[in-house]
CSV table of N, CA and C in Angstrom, one decimal:
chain,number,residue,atom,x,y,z
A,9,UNK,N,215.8,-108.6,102.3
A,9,UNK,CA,216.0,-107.8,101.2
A,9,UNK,C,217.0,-106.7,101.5
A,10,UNK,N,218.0,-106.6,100.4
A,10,UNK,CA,218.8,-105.3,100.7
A,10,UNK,C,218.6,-104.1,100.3
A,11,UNK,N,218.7,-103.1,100.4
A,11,UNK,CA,218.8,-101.6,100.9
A,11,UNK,C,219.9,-100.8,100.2
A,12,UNK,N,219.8,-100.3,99.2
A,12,UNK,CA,221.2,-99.8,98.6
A,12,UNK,C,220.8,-97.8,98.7
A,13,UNK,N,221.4,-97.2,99.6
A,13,UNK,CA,221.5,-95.6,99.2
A,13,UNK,C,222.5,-95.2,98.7
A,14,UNK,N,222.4,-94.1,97.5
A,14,UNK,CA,223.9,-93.3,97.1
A,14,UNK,C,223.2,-92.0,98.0
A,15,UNK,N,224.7,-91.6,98.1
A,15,UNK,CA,224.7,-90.2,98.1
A,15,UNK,C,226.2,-89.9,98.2
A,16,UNK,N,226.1,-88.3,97.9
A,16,UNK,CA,226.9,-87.6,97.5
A,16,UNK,C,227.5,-87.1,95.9
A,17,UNK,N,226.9,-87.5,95.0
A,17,UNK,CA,226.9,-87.1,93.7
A,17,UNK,C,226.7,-85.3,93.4
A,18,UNK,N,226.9,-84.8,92.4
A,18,UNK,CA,226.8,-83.5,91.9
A,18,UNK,C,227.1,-83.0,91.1
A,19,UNK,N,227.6,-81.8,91.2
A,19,UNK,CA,228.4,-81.1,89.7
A,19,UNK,C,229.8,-80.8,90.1
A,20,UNK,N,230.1,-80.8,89.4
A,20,UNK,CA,231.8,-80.7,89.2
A,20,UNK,C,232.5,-80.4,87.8
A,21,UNK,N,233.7,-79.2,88.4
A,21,UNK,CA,234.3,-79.3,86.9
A,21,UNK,C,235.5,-80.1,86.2
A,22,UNK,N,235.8,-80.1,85.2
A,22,UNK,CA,236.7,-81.0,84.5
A,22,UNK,C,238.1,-81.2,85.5
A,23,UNK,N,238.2,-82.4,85.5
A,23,UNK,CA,239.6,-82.2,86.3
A,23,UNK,C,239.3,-82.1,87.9
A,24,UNK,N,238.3,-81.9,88.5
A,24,UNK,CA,237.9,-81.7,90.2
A,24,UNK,C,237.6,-83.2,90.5
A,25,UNK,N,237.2,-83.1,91.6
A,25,UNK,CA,237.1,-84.4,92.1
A,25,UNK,C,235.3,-84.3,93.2
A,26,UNK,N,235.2,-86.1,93.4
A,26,UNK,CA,234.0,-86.1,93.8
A,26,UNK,C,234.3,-87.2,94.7
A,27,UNK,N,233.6,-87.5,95.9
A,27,UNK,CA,233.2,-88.9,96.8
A,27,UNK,C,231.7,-89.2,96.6
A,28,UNK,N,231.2,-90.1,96.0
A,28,UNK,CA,230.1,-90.8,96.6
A,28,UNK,C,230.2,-92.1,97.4
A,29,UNK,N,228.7,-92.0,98.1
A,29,UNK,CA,228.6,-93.1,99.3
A,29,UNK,C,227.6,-94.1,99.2
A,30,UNK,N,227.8,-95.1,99.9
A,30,UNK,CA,226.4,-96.0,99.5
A,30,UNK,C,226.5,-96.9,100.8
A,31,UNK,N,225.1,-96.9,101.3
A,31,UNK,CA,224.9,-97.3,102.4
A,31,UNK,C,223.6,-98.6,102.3
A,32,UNK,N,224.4,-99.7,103.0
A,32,UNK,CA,223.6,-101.0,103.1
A,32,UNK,C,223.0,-101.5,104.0
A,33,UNK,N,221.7,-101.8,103.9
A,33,UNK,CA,220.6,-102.2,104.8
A,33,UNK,C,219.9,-103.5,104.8
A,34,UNK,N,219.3,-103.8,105.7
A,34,UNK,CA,218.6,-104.9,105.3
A,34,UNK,C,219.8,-106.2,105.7
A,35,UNK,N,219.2,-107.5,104.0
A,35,UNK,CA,220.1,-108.4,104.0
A,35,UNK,C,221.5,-108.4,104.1
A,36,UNK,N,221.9,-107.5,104.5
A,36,UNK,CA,223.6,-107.2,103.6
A,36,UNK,C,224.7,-108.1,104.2
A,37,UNK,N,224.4,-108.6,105.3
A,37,UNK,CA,225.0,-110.0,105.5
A,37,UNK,C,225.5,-111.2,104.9
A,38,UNK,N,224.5,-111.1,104.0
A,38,UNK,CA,224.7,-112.2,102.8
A,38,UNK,C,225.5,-111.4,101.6
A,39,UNK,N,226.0,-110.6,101.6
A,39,UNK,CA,226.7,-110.3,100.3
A,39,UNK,C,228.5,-110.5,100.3
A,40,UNK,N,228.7,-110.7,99.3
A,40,UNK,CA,229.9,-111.1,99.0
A,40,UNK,C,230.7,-109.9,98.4
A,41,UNK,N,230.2,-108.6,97.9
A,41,UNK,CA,230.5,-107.9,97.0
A,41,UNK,C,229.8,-106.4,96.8
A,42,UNK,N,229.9,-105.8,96.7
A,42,UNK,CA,229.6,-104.2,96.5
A,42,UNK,C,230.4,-103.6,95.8
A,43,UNK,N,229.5,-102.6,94.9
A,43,UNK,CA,230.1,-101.8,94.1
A,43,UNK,C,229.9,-101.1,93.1
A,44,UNK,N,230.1,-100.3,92.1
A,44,UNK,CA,229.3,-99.1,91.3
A,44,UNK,C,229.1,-99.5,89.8
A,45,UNK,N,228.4,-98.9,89.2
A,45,UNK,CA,228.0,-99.1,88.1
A,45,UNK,C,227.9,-97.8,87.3
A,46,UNK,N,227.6,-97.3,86.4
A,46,UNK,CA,226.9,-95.8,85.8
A,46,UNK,C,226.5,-96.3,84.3
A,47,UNK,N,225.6,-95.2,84.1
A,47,UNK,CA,225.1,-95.4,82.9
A,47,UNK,C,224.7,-93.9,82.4
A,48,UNK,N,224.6,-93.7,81.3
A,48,UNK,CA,224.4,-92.6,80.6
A,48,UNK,C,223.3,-92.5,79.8
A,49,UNK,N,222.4,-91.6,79.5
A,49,UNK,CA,220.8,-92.1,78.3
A,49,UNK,C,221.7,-93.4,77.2
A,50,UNK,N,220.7,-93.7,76.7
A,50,UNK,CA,221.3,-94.6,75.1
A,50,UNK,C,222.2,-95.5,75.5
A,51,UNK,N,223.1,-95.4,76.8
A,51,UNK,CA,224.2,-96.5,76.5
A,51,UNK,C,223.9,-97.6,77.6
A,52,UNK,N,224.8,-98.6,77.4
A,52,UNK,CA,224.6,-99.7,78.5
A,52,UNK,C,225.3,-99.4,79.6
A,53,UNK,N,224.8,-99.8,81.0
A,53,UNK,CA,225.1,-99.6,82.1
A,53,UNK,C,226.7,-100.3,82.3
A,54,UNK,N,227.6,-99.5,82.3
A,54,UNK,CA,229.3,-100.0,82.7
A,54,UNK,C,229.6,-100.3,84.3
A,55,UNK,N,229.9,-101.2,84.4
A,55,UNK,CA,230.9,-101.6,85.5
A,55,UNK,C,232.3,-101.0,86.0
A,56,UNK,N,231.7,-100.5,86.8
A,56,UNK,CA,233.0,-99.1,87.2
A,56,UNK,C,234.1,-100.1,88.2
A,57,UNK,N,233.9,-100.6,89.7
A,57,UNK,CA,234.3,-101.1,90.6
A,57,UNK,C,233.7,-101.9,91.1
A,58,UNK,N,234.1,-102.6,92.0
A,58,UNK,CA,233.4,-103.7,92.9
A,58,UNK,C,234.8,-104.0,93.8
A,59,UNK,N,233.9,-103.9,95.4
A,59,UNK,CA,235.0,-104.7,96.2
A,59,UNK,C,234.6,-105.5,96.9
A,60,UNK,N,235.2,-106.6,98.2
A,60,UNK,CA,234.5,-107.4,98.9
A,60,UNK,C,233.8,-106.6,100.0
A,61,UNK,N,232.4,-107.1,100.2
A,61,UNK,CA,231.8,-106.4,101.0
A,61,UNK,C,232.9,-106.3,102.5
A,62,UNK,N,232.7,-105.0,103.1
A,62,UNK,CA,233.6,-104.4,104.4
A,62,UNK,C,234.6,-104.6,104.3
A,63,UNK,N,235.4,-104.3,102.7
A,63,UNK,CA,236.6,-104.2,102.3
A,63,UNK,C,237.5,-105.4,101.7
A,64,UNK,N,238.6,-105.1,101.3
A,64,UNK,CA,239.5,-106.2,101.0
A,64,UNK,C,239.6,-106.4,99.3
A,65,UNK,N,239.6,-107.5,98.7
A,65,UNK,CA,240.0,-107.8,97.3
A,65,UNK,C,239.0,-106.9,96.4
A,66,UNK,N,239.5,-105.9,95.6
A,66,UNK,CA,238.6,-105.0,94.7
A,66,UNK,C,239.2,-105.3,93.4
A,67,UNK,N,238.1,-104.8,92.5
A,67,UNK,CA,238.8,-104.8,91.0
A,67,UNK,C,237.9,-103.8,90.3
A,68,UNK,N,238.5,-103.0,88.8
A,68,UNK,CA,238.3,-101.9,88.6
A,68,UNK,C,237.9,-102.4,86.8
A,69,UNK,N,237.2,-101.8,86.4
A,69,UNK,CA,237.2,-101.5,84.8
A,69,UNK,C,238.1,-100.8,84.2
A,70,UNK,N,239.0,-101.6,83.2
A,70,UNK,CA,240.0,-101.5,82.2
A,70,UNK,C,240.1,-99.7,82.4
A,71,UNK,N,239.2,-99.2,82.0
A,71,UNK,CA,239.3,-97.6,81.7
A,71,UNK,C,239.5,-96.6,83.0
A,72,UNK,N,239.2,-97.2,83.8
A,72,UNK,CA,239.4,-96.4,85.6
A,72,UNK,C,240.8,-95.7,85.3
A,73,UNK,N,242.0,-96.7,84.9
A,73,UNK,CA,243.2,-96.2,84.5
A,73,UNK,C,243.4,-95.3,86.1
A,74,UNK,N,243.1,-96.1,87.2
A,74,UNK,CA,243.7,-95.0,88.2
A,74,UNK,C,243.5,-93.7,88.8
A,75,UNK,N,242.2,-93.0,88.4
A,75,UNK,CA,241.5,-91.8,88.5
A,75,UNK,C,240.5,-92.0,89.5
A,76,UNK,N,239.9,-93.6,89.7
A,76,UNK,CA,238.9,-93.6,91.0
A,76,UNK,C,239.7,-94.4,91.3
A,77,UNK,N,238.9,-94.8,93.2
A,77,UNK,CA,239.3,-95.5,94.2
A,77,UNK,C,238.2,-95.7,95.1
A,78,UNK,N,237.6,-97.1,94.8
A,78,UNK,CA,236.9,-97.6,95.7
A,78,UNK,C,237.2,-98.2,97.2
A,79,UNK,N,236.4,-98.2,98.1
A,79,UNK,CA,236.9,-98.5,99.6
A,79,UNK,C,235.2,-98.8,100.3
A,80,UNK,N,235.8,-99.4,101.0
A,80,UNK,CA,234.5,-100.3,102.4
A,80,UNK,C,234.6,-100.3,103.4
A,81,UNK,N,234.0,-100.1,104.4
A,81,UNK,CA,234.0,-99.7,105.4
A,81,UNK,C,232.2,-100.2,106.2
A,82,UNK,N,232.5,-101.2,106.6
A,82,UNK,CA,231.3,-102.2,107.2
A,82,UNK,C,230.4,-102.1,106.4
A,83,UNK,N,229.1,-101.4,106.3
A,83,UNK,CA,227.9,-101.5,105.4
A,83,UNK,C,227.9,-100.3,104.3
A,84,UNK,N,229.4,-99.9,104.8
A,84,UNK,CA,229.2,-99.1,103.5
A,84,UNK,C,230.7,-99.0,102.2
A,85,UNK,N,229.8,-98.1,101.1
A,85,UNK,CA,231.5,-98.6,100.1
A,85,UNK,C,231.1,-96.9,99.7
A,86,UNK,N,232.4,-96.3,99.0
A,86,UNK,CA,232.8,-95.1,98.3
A,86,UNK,C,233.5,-95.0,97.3
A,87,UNK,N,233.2,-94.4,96.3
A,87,UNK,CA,233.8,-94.3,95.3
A,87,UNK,C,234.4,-92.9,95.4
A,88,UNK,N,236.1,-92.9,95.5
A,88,UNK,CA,236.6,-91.0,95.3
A,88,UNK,C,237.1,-91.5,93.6
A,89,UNK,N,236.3,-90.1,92.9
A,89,UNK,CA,236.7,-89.9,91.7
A,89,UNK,C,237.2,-89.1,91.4
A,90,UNK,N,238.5,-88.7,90.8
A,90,UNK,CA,239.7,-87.8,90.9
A,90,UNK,C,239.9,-87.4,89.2
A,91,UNK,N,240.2,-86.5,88.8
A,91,UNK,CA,240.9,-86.1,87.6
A,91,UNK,C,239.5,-86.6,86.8
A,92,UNK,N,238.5,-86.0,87.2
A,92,UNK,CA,237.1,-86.1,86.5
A,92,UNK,C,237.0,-85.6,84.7
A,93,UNK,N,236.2,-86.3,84.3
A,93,UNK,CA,235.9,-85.4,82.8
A,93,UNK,C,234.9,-85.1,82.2
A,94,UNK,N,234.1,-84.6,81.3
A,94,UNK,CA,233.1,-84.8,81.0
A,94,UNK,C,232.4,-85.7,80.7
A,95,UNK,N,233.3,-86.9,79.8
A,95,UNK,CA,232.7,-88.3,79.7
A,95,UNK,C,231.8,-89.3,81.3
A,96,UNK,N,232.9,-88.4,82.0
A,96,UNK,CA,232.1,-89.5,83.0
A,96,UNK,C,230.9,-89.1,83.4
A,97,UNK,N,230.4,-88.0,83.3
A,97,UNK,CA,228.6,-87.6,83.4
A,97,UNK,C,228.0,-88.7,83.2
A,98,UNK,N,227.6,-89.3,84.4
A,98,UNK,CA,226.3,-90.8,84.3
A,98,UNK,C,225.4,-90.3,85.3
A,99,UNK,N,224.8,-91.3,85.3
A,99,UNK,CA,223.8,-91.4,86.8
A,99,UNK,C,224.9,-93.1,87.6
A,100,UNK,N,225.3,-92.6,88.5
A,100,UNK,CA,226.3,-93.7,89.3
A,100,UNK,C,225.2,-94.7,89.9
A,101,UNK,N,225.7,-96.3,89.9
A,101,UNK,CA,224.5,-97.1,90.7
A,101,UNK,C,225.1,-97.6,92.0
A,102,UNK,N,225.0,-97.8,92.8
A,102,UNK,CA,225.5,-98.5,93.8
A,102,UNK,C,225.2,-99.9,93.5
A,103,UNK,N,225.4,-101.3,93.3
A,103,UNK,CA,225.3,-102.3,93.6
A,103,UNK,C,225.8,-103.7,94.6
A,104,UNK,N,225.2,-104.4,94.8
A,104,UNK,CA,225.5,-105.4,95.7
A,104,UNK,C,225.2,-107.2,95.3
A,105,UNK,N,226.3,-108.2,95.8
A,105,UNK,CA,226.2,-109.0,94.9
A,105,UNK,C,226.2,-110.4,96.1
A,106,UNK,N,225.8,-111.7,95.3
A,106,UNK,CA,226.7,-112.4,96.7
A,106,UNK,C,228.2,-112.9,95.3
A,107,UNK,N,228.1,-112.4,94.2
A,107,UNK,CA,228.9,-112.7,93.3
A,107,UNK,C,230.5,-112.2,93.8
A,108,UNK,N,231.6,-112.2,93.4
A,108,UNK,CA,232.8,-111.8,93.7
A,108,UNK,C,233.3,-110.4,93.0
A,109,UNK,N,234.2,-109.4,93.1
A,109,UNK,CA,234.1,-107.9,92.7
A,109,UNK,C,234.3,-108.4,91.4
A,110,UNK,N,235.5,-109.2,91.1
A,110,UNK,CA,235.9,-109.4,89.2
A,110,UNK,C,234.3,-109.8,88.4
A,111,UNK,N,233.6,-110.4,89.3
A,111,UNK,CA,232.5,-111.5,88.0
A,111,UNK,C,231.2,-109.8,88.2
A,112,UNK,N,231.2,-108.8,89.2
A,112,UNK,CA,230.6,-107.6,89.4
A,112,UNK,C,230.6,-106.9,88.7
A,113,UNK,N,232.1,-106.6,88.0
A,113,UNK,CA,232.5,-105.3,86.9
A,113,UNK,C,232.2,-106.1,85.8
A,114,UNK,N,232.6,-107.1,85.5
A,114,UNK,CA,232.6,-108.0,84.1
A,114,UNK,C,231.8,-108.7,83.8
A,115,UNK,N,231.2,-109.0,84.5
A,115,UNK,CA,230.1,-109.8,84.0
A,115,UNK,C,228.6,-109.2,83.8
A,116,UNK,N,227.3,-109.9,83.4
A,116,UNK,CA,226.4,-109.5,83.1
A,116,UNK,C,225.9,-108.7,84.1
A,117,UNK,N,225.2,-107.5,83.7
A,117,UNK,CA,224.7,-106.6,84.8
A,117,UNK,C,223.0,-107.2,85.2
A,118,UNK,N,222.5,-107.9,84.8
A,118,UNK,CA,221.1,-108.5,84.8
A,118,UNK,C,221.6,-109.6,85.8
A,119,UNK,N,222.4,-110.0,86.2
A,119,UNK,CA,223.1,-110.7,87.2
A,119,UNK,C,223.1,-110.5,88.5
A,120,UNK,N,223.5,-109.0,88.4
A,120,UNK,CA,223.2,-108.5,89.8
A,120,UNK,C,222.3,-108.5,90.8
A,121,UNK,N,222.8,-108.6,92.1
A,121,UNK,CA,220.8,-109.1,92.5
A,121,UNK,C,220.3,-107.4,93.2
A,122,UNK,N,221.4,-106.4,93.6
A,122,UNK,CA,220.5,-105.3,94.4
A,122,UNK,C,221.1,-104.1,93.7
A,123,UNK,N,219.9,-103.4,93.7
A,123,UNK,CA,220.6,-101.9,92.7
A,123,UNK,C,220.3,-100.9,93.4
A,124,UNK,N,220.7,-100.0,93.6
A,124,UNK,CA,220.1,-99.1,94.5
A,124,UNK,C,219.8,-97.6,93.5
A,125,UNK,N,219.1,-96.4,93.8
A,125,UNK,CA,219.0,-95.8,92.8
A,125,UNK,C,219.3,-94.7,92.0
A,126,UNK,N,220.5,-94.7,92.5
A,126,UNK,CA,221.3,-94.2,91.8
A,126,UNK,C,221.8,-92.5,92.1
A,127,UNK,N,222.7,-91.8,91.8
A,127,UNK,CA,223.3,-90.4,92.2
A,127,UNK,C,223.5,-90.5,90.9
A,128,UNK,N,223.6,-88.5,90.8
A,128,UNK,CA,223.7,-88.1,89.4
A,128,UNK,C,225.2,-87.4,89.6
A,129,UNK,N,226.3,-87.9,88.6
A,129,UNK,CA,227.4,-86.8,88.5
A,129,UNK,C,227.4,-86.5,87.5
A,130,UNK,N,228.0,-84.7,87.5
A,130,UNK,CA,228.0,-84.4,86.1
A,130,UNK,C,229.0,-83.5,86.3
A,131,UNK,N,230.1,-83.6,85.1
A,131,UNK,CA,231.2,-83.0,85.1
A,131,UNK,C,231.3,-82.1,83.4
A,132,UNK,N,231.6,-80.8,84.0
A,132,UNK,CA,231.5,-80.0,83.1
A,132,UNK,C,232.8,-79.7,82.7
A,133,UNK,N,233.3,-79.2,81.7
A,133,UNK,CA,234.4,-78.3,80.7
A,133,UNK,C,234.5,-77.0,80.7
């Protein structure tokens, strides 16, 4: 069974920047893929990033447009989030897949097999 921790989430203002971290335990051997997720009350959980687990081939959701940057580094992955705004106030997920980063961001989130539980960012105006 895998082991998903975030940390480093918080408050921030518009335009500042953030790193969260997520650290893997357990099965993590078996995974193909790591990577974040967020969600906000009322809405569906979005597919932010995904890379291959301890690095290498990553892919990003349409809207990233360049403001984050995910990275891996053995059992763990990071997301730096730059040029923040209020929209992106979620609760961030760390996830883990044996799926590939593209089928991670895009595809169904009921898919995914390990979630971990989550860091709160919130970016104020």
């Amino acid at each position: 069974q895998v082991q998903l921790v975030e940390s480093g989430g918080g408050s921030v203002q518009a335009e500042g920047s953030l790193k969260i971290s997520c650290a893997a335990s357990g099965g993590h051997l078996t995974l193909n893929s790591m990577g974040w997720f967020r969600q906000t009350p009322g809405k569906e959980r979005e597919g932010v990033a995904a890379i291959y687990y301890g690095g290498g081939s990553l892919w990003y959701a349409n809207w990233v447009k360049g403001r984050f940057t995910i990275s891996a580094k053995g059992n763990m992955v990071y997301l730096q989030m730059n040029n923040l705004r209020p929209e992106d106030t979620a609760m961030y997920y760390c996830v883990a897949s044996r799926s590939d980063p593209v089928t991670v961001v895009t595809g169904d989130p009921r898919d995914i097999e390990y979630w971990g539980r989550g860091t709160q960012v919130t970016v104020s105006s």
